[in-house]
């Protein structure tokens, strides 16, 4: 990371202090809404929201389907904060900016991060509208040093060399697969590997075939940096991908993926994701009292 892109501890702290002074909510769960999934925030009770534009140091959402609001509230009595709109590398943001809210969440007292995204299917057998519990990720930009933890390490957040062998909480993955049986949607659920590419182009057929050979199940343009930063600062992480389109692996296919179709499928499935996440949060336990 370039020195000019670094964000100092005091800047995160300033934003967290501003939020703590502006609301009585004290969230334990942070939720990041993927493209078109802002409806997830509507389930929060006793809501209080802030436009990103009014929060000191916060980046601004520039992508359609990302409203740009931070919403505090309770899910079944569990205190949450929800980002209606995330930041992506392809918007021109540094990875420090992309992941800025995650460290702010930590300073607010958040213990568990829930990440959601819209993604294209690579795995055979996945269909549009299916839901994938993320069991692991491949952080492609990280391979070339486009990594949110590059640069001097701030020990107040975490260690220099964090492990990513247990990035996604196994207990929360299993609980969600069990819950999907209770909710009657286990037929559309998968557990799989998410791959982050930089975007903003969708994949060529050759890239899609390569990802298939690598063992990728779903591909998108976000999530991995947020998860890395959350794990670095000691949060537990749970992630869901909504499969909004099939990634084309053959030449001569008629369908062409596009953002409009991504938003359409997200909006259709948002209510189900909302139920799944509400039931999951209801069963979460924290290391300190709410
Ligand atoms: O924020 P997410 O990862 O859900 O957004 C996906 C990836 C691109 O930003 C966009 C493509 O339609 O949706």
mmCIF file of C-alpha atoms and ligand atoms in Angstrom:
data_model
loop_
_atom_site.group_PDB
_atom_site.id
_atom_site.type_symbol
_atom_site.label_atom_id
_atom_site.label_comp_id
_atom_site.label_asym_id
_atom_site.label_seq_id
_atom_site.Cartn_x
_atom_site.Cartn_y
_atom_site.Cartn_z
ATOM 1 C CA UNK A 1 0.000 0.000 0.000
ATOM 2 C CA UNK A 2 1.328 3.428 -0.898
ATOM 3 C CA UNK A 3 2.250 5.681 2.035
ATOM 4 C CA UNK A 4 -0.302 8.284 0.858
ATOM 5 C CA UNK A 5 -3.111 5.697 1.169
ATOM 6 C CA UNK A 6 -2.359 4.749 4.774
ATOM 7 C CA UNK A 7 -4.927 5.669 7.396
ATOM 8 C CA UNK A 8 -3.684 6.284 10.952
ATOM 9 C CA UNK A 9 -5.240 4.828 14.096
ATOM 10 C CA UNK A 10 -6.440 8.261 15.233
ATOM 11 C CA UNK A 11 -8.579 8.645 12.084
ATOM 12 C CA UNK A 12 -10.427 5.362 12.748
ATOM 13 C CA UNK A 13 -10.784 6.399 16.377
ATOM 14 C CA UNK A 14 -12.160 9.830 15.419
ATOM 15 C CA UNK A 15 -14.903 8.213 13.325
ATOM 16 C CA UNK A 16 -15.726 5.651 16.017
ATOM 17 C CA UNK A 17 -15.844 8.368 18.701
ATOM 18 C CA UNK A 18 -18.149 10.488 16.527
ATOM 19 C CA UNK A 19 -20.531 7.541 16.057
ATOM 20 C CA UNK A 20 -20.427 6.582 19.754
ATOM 21 C CA UNK A 21 -21.307 10.172 20.642
ATOM 22 C CA UNK A 22 -24.064 10.316 17.993
ATOM 23 C CA UNK A 23 -25.967 7.130 18.912
ATOM 24 C CA UNK A 24 -26.796 5.110 21.996
ATOM 25 C CA UNK A 25 -26.522 1.855 20.017
ATOM 26 C CA UNK A 26 -23.541 -0.348 20.924
ATOM 27 C CA UNK A 27 -23.363 -2.976 18.145
ATOM 28 C CA UNK A 28 -21.881 -6.452 18.552
ATOM 29 C CA UNK A 29 -22.602 -7.548 14.972
ATOM 30 C CA UNK A 30 -21.543 -5.692 11.814
ATOM 31 C CA UNK A 31 -23.303 -6.491 8.540
ATOM 32 C CA UNK A 32 -22.051 -5.455 5.089
ATOM 33 C CA UNK A 33 -24.753 -5.496 2.410
ATOM 34 C CA UNK A 34 -23.717 -6.585 -1.085
ATOM 35 C CA UNK A 35 -25.037 -5.174 -4.358
ATOM 36 C CA UNK A 36 -28.814 -4.758 -4.184
ATOM 37 C CA UNK A 37 -28.951 -6.332 -0.703
ATOM 38 C CA UNK A 38 -29.562 -3.097 1.242
ATOM 39 C CA UNK A 39 -32.980 -4.480 2.201
ATOM 40 C CA UNK A 40 -31.160 -6.556 4.850
ATOM 41 C CA UNK A 41 -30.987 -3.383 6.965
ATOM 42 C CA UNK A 42 -34.771 -2.974 6.883
ATOM 43 C CA UNK A 43 -35.130 -5.831 9.387
ATOM 44 C CA UNK A 44 -33.349 -3.852 12.118
ATOM 45 C CA UNK A 45 -35.566 -2.609 14.940
ATOM 46 C CA UNK A 46 -35.128 0.722 16.783
ATOM 47 C CA UNK A 47 -33.248 1.997 13.750
ATOM 48 C CA UNK A 48 -30.993 4.997 13.692
ATOM 49 C CA UNK A 49 -29.158 5.776 10.464
ATOM 50 C CA UNK A 50 -26.413 8.074 9.229
ATOM 51 C CA UNK A 51 -25.598 8.990 5.645
ATOM 52 C CA UNK A 52 -21.970 8.205 4.835
ATOM 53 C CA UNK A 53 -21.668 11.831 3.642
ATOM 54 C CA UNK A 54 -22.314 13.019 7.229
ATOM 55 C CA UNK A 55 -19.878 10.638 8.987
ATOM 56 C CA UNK A 56 -16.365 12.053 9.458
ATOM 57 C CA UNK A 57 -13.706 10.339 7.276
ATOM 58 C CA UNK A 58 -16.191 7.889 5.703
ATOM 59 C CA UNK A 59 -15.812 7.117 1.967
ATOM 60 C CA UNK A 60 -18.864 7.600 -0.295
ATOM 61 C CA UNK A 61 -20.763 4.902 -2.223
ATOM 62 C CA UNK A 62 -20.620 5.391 -5.994
ATOM 63 C CA UNK A 63 -22.230 2.152 -7.256
ATOM 64 C CA UNK A 64 -25.935 1.681 -8.017
ATOM 65 C CA UNK A 65 -27.528 -0.611 -5.422
ATOM 66 C CA UNK A 66 -25.295 0.723 -2.599
ATOM 67 C CA UNK A 67 -27.329 3.407 -0.797
ATOM 68 C CA UNK A 68 -24.525 4.858 1.332
ATOM 69 C CA UNK A 69 -26.077 4.673 4.813
ATOM 70 C CA UNK A 70 -24.921 3.214 8.102
ATOM 71 C CA UNK A 71 -27.896 1.784 9.965
ATOM 72 C CA UNK A 72 -27.842 0.874 13.676
ATOM 73 C CA UNK A 73 -30.567 -1.285 15.213
ATOM 74 C CA UNK A 74 -31.454 -4.620 16.808
ATOM 75 C CA UNK A 75 -32.118 -8.024 15.295
ATOM 76 C CA UNK A 76 -34.060 -10.123 17.823
ATOM 77 C CA UNK A 77 -32.540 -8.003 20.589
ATOM 78 C CA UNK A 78 -28.946 -8.376 19.317
ATOM 79 C CA UNK A 79 -27.340 -4.975 18.650
ATOM 80 C CA UNK A 80 -26.178 -4.582 15.033
ATOM 81 C CA UNK A 81 -24.768 -2.039 12.626
ATOM 82 C CA UNK A 82 -25.362 -2.445 8.930
ATOM 83 C CA UNK A 83 -23.582 -0.913 5.937
ATOM 84 C CA UNK A 84 -26.111 -0.211 3.200
ATOM 85 C CA UNK A 85 -23.406 0.075 0.597
ATOM 86 C CA UNK A 86 -19.783 -1.076 0.526
ATOM 87 C CA UNK A 87 -16.689 0.247 -1.193
ATOM 88 C CA UNK A 88 -14.872 -1.553 -4.002
ATOM 89 C CA UNK A 89 -11.339 -1.355 -5.377
ATOM 90 C CA UNK A 90 -12.640 -0.718 -8.881
ATOM 91 C CA UNK A 91 -14.282 2.519 -7.670
ATOM 92 C CA UNK A 92 -10.737 3.809 -7.300
ATOM 93 C CA UNK A 93 -10.586 3.425 -3.517
ATOM 94 C CA UNK A 94 -7.410 2.236 -1.831
ATOM 95 C CA UNK A 95 -7.831 -0.994 0.137
ATOM 96 C CA UNK A 96 -7.411 1.075 3.315
ATOM 97 C CA UNK A 97 -10.554 3.019 2.313
ATOM 98 C CA UNK A 98 -12.381 -0.143 1.176
ATOM 99 C CA UNK A 99 -11.864 -1.679 4.632
ATOM 100 C CA UNK A 100 -12.086 1.536 6.677
ATOM 101 C CA UNK A 101 -15.542 0.711 8.139
ATOM 102 C CA UNK A 102 -14.374 -2.701 9.387
ATOM 103 C CA UNK A 103 -11.804 -1.199 11.755
ATOM 104 C CA UNK A 104 -14.316 1.446 12.805
ATOM 105 C CA UNK A 105 -16.743 -1.402 13.620
ATOM 106 C CA UNK A 106 -14.052 -2.994 15.794
ATOM 107 C CA UNK A 107 -13.558 0.259 17.706
ATOM 108 C CA UNK A 108 -17.346 0.406 18.211
ATOM 109 C CA UNK A 109 -17.164 -3.011 19.904
ATOM 110 C CA UNK A 110 -18.316 -5.244 17.040
ATOM 111 C CA UNK A 111 -17.303 -8.906 17.613
ATOM 112 C CA UNK A 112 -18.794 -10.652 14.572
ATOM 113 C CA UNK A 113 -18.749 -9.432 10.959
ATOM 114 C CA UNK A 114 -21.311 -10.702 8.456
ATOM 115 C CA UNK A 115 -20.337 -10.066 4.836
ATOM 116 C CA UNK A 116 -22.737 -10.516 1.934
ATOM 117 C CA UNK A 117 -22.174 -10.131 -1.777
ATOM 118 C CA UNK A 118 -23.599 -10.732 -5.204
ATOM 119 C CA UNK A 119 -21.490 -13.231 -7.137
ATOM 120 C CA UNK A 120 -21.371 -15.173 -10.375
ATOM 121 C CA UNK A 121 -21.405 -18.983 -10.272
ATOM 122 C CA UNK A 122 -18.377 -20.937 -11.445
ATOM 123 C CA UNK A 123 -19.261 -24.303 -9.851
ATOM 124 C CA UNK A 124 -21.270 -26.806 -11.867
ATOM 125 C CA UNK A 125 -24.677 -27.264 -10.305
ATOM 126 C CA UNK A 126 -25.100 -23.737 -8.916
ATOM 127 C CA UNK A 127 -28.138 -21.839 -10.213
ATOM 128 C CA UNK A 128 -29.072 -18.186 -10.292
ATOM 129 C CA UNK A 129 -30.806 -17.341 -7.002
ATOM 130 C CA UNK A 130 -28.872 -19.965 -5.003
ATOM 131 C CA UNK A 131 -27.110 -18.952 -1.778
ATOM 132 C CA UNK A 132 -23.531 -19.947 -0.966
ATOM 133 C CA UNK A 133 -22.175 -19.963 2.575
ATOM 134 C CA UNK A 134 -18.553 -18.852 2.091
ATOM 135 C CA UNK A 135 -16.237 -21.470 3.587
ATOM 136 C CA UNK A 136 -13.025 -19.905 2.231
ATOM 137 C CA UNK A 137 -11.811 -17.320 -0.247
ATOM 138 C CA UNK A 138 -9.106 -16.722 -2.849
ATOM 139 C CA UNK A 139 -7.886 -13.135 -2.675
ATOM 140 C CA UNK A 140 -6.519 -12.633 -6.193
ATOM 141 C CA UNK A 141 -5.514 -8.947 -5.807
ATOM 142 C CA UNK A 142 -3.623 -10.010 -2.665
ATOM 143 C CA UNK A 143 -1.409 -12.280 -4.807
ATOM 144 C CA UNK A 144 0.136 -9.186 -6.389
ATOM 145 C CA UNK A 145 0.453 -7.169 -3.185
ATOM 146 C CA UNK A 146 -2.884 -5.358 -3.501
ATOM 147 C CA UNK A 147 -3.538 -6.300 0.099
ATOM 148 C CA UNK A 148 -5.146 -4.224 2.867
ATOM 149 C CA UNK A 149 -2.464 -5.197 5.418
ATOM 150 C CA UNK A 150 0.534 -4.109 3.293
ATOM 151 C CA UNK A 151 2.533 -1.325 4.909
ATOM 152 C CA UNK A 152 3.552 -0.809 8.552
ATOM 153 C CA UNK A 153 1.540 -3.021 10.913
ATOM 154 C CA UNK A 154 -0.396 -1.316 13.705
ATOM 155 C CA UNK A 155 -0.244 -3.779 16.639
ATOM 156 C CA UNK A 156 -3.250 -2.029 18.229
ATOM 157 C CA UNK A 157 -5.341 -3.740 15.549
ATOM 158 C CA UNK A 158 -3.503 -7.049 15.225
ATOM 159 C CA UNK A 159 -0.408 -9.077 14.520
ATOM 160 C CA UNK A 160 1.942 -8.644 11.507
ATOM 161 C CA UNK A 161 1.274 -12.137 10.090
ATOM 162 C CA UNK A 162 -2.327 -13.147 10.785
ATOM 163 C CA UNK A 163 -3.464 -16.682 9.957
ATOM 164 C CA UNK A 164 -6.213 -17.043 7.363
ATOM 165 C CA UNK A 165 -6.583 -20.817 7.746
ATOM 166 C CA UNK A 166 -9.731 -20.252 9.775
ATOM 167 C CA UNK A 167 -11.034 -17.029 8.188
ATOM 168 C CA UNK A 168 -14.699 -18.099 8.094
ATOM 169 C CA UNK A 169 -16.201 -19.291 11.374
ATOM 170 C CA UNK A 170 -17.015 -23.001 11.020
ATOM 171 C CA UNK A 171 -19.657 -22.957 13.737
ATOM 172 C CA UNK A 172 -21.594 -20.136 12.058
ATOM 173 C CA UNK A 173 -21.361 -21.903 8.666
ATOM 174 C CA UNK A 174 -22.802 -25.106 10.138
ATOM 175 C CA UNK A 175 -25.492 -23.233 12.068
ATOM 176 C CA UNK A 176 -26.622 -21.499 8.851
ATOM 177 C CA UNK A 177 -26.780 -24.766 6.896
ATOM 178 C CA UNK A 178 -28.892 -26.219 9.733
ATOM 179 C CA UNK A 179 -31.107 -23.112 9.804
ATOM 180 C CA UNK A 180 -31.697 -23.356 6.063
ATOM 181 C CA UNK A 181 -33.323 -26.770 6.703
ATOM 182 C CA UNK A 182 -35.632 -25.206 9.305
ATOM 183 C CA UNK A 183 -36.514 -22.391 6.889
ATOM 184 C CA UNK A 184 -37.155 -24.850 4.035
ATOM 185 C CA UNK A 185 -34.499 -23.446 1.696
ATOM 186 C CA UNK A 186 -31.745 -26.057 2.028
ATOM 187 C CA UNK A 187 -32.313 -27.039 -1.639
ATOM 188 C CA UNK A 188 -30.780 -23.723 -2.808
ATOM 189 C CA UNK A 189 -27.898 -23.659 -0.296
ATOM 190 C CA UNK A 190 -24.233 -24.500 -0.914
ATOM 191 C CA UNK A 191 -20.952 -24.162 0.974
ATOM 192 C CA UNK A 192 -18.164 -22.977 -1.299
ATOM 193 C CA UNK A 193 -15.084 -20.963 -2.151
ATOM 194 C CA UNK A 194 -15.451 -17.285 -3.141
ATOM 195 C CA UNK A 195 -12.854 -15.685 -5.384
ATOM 196 C CA UNK A 196 -12.299 -11.945 -5.430
ATOM 197 C CA UNK A 197 -11.145 -10.316 -8.656
ATOM 198 C CA UNK A 198 -10.545 -6.584 -9.013
ATOM 199 C CA UNK A 199 -13.341 -5.937 -11.527
ATOM 200 C CA UNK A 200 -15.084 -3.943 -12.897
ATOM 201 C CA UNK A 201 -15.217 -6.206 -15.979
ATOM 202 C CA UNK A 202 -17.056 -9.492 -15.699
ATOM 203 C CA UNK A 203 -14.984 -12.583 -16.584
ATOM 204 C CA UNK A 204 -13.978 -13.763 -20.032
ATOM 205 C CA UNK A 205 -14.783 -17.438 -20.776
ATOM 206 C CA UNK A 206 -11.050 -18.239 -20.513
ATOM 207 C CA UNK A 207 -10.863 -16.586 -17.072
ATOM 208 C CA UNK A 208 -14.006 -18.450 -16.002
ATOM 209 C CA UNK A 209 -12.460 -21.790 -17.087
ATOM 210 C CA UNK A 210 -9.270 -20.966 -15.178
ATOM 211 C CA UNK A 211 -11.250 -20.181 -12.009
ATOM 212 C CA UNK A 212 -13.164 -23.457 -12.438
ATOM 213 C CA UNK A 213 -9.875 -25.388 -12.606
ATOM 214 C CA UNK A 214 -8.664 -23.568 -9.488
ATOM 215 C CA UNK A 215 -11.616 -24.849 -7.466
ATOM 216 C CA UNK A 216 -13.515 -21.561 -7.268
ATOM 217 C CA UNK A 217 -17.265 -21.875 -6.733
ATOM 218 C CA UNK A 218 -18.335 -18.219 -7.019
ATOM 219 C CA UNK A 219 -16.596 -15.072 -8.221
ATOM 220 C CA UNK A 220 -17.083 -11.437 -7.267
ATOM 221 C CA UNK A 221 -15.359 -8.086 -6.787
ATOM 222 C CA UNK A 222 -15.353 -7.552 -3.014
ATOM 223 C CA UNK A 223 -15.389 -9.200 0.426
ATOM 224 C CA UNK A 224 -11.864 -10.685 0.736
ATOM 225 C CA UNK A 225 -10.203 -7.411 1.905
ATOM 226 C CA UNK A 226 -12.957 -6.789 4.483
ATOM 227 C CA UNK A 227 -12.621 -10.347 5.797
ATOM 228 C CA UNK A 228 -8.813 -10.123 6.043
ATOM 229 C CA UNK A 229 -9.017 -6.882 8.016
ATOM 230 C CA UNK A 230 -11.753 -8.237 10.287
ATOM 231 C CA UNK A 231 -9.718 -11.365 11.072
ATOM 232 C CA UNK A 232 -6.581 -9.266 11.628
ATOM 233 C CA UNK A 233 -8.379 -7.339 14.375
ATOM 234 C CA UNK A 234 -9.858 -10.453 15.966
ATOM 235 C CA UNK A 235 -13.444 -10.494 14.739
ATOM 236 C CA UNK A 236 -15.264 -13.696 13.876
ATOM 237 C CA UNK A 237 -16.509 -13.694 10.275
ATOM 238 C CA UNK A 238 -19.468 -15.187 8.476
ATOM 239 C CA UNK A 239 -20.124 -14.682 4.744
ATOM 240 C CA UNK A 240 -22.906 -15.315 2.223
ATOM 241 C CA UNK A 241 -22.779 -15.020 -1.569
ATOM 242 C CA UNK A 242 -25.989 -14.678 -3.510
ATOM 243 C CA UNK A 243 -25.562 -16.237 -6.943
ATOM 244 C CA UNK A 244 -26.962 -13.555 -9.250
ATOM 245 C CA UNK A 245 -25.761 -14.976 -12.564
ATOM 246 C CA UNK A 246 -23.948 -17.857 -14.161
ATOM 247 C CA UNK A 247 -20.448 -16.975 -15.354
ATOM 248 C CA UNK A 248 -20.187 -17.878 -19.022
ATOM 249 C CA UNK A 249 -17.519 -20.537 -19.649
ATOM 250 C CA UNK A 250 -18.298 -21.358 -23.297
ATOM 251 C CA UNK A 251 -18.057 -19.273 -26.440
ATOM 252 C CA UNK A 252 -21.189 -18.401 -28.386
ATOM 253 C CA UNK A 253 -23.604 -18.210 -25.416
ATOM 254 C CA UNK A 254 -26.386 -15.624 -25.772
ATOM 255 C CA UNK A 255 -26.599 -14.394 -22.165
ATOM 256 C CA UNK A 256 -24.310 -11.584 -21.050
ATOM 257 C CA UNK A 257 -23.957 -10.791 -17.321
ATOM 258 C CA UNK A 258 -24.714 -7.207 -16.299
ATOM 259 C CA UNK A 259 -25.235 -5.145 -13.151
ATOM 260 C CA UNK A 260 -28.978 -4.629 -13.838
ATOM 261 C CA UNK A 261 -29.578 -8.404 -13.728
ATOM 262 C CA UNK A 262 -27.424 -8.657 -10.580
ATOM 263 C CA UNK A 263 -29.617 -6.039 -8.844
ATOM 264 C CA UNK A 264 -32.828 -7.728 -9.998
ATOM 265 C CA UNK A 265 -31.883 -11.117 -8.520
ATOM 266 C CA UNK A 266 -30.536 -9.496 -5.324
ATOM 267 C CA UNK A 267 -33.807 -7.718 -4.740
ATOM 268 C CA UNK A 268 -35.796 -10.912 -5.353
ATOM 269 C CA UNK A 269 -33.770 -12.903 -2.809
ATOM 270 C CA UNK A 270 -33.147 -10.165 -0.224
ATOM 271 C CA UNK A 271 -36.150 -11.155 1.933
ATOM 272 C CA UNK A 272 -34.919 -14.760 2.248
ATOM 273 C CA UNK A 273 -31.392 -13.621 3.081
ATOM 274 C CA UNK A 274 -32.917 -11.278 5.652
ATOM 275 C CA UNK A 275 -34.716 -14.201 7.351
ATOM 276 C CA UNK A 276 -31.621 -16.381 7.306
ATOM 277 C CA UNK A 277 -29.418 -13.658 8.787
ATOM 278 C CA UNK A 278 -32.027 -12.698 11.399
ATOM 279 C CA UNK A 279 -32.277 -16.311 12.616
ATOM 280 C CA UNK A 280 -28.496 -16.630 12.632
ATOM 281 C CA UNK A 281 -27.967 -13.409 14.599
ATOM 282 C CA UNK A 282 -30.694 -14.441 17.056
ATOM 283 C CA UNK A 283 -28.573 -17.479 17.952
ATOM 284 C CA UNK A 284 -25.221 -15.690 18.187
ATOM 285 C CA UNK A 285 -23.304 -15.552 21.432
ATOM 286 C CA UNK A 286 -20.756 -12.869 22.281
ATOM 287 C CA UNK A 287 -17.712 -12.780 24.522
ATOM 288 C CA UNK A 288 -18.976 -9.682 26.373
ATOM 289 C CA UNK A 289 -22.534 -8.844 27.458
ATOM 290 C CA UNK A 290 -24.781 -6.821 25.103
HETATM 291 O O1 LIG B 1 -20.649 -5.457 -3.479
HETATM 292 P P1 LIG B 1 -20.810 -6.741 -4.223
HETATM 293 O O2 LIG B 1 -19.608 -7.605 -4.173
HETATM 294 O O3 LIG B 1 -22.064 -7.486 -3.835
HETATM 295 O O4 LIG B 1 -21.017 -6.312 -5.755
HETATM 296 C C1 LIG B 1 -20.973 -7.181 -6.876
HETATM 297 C C2 LIG B 1 -19.632 -7.038 -7.565
HETATM 298 C C3 LIG B 1 -19.812 -5.735 -8.305
HETATM 299 O O5 LIG B 1 -19.646 -4.647 -7.440
HETATM 300 C C4 LIG B 1 -21.225 -5.779 -8.748
HETATM 301 C C5 LIG B 1 -21.382 -6.351 -10.124
HETATM 302 O O6 LIG B 1 -22.727 -6.361 -10.515
HETATM 303 O O7 LIG B 1 -21.897 -6.650 -7.814
#
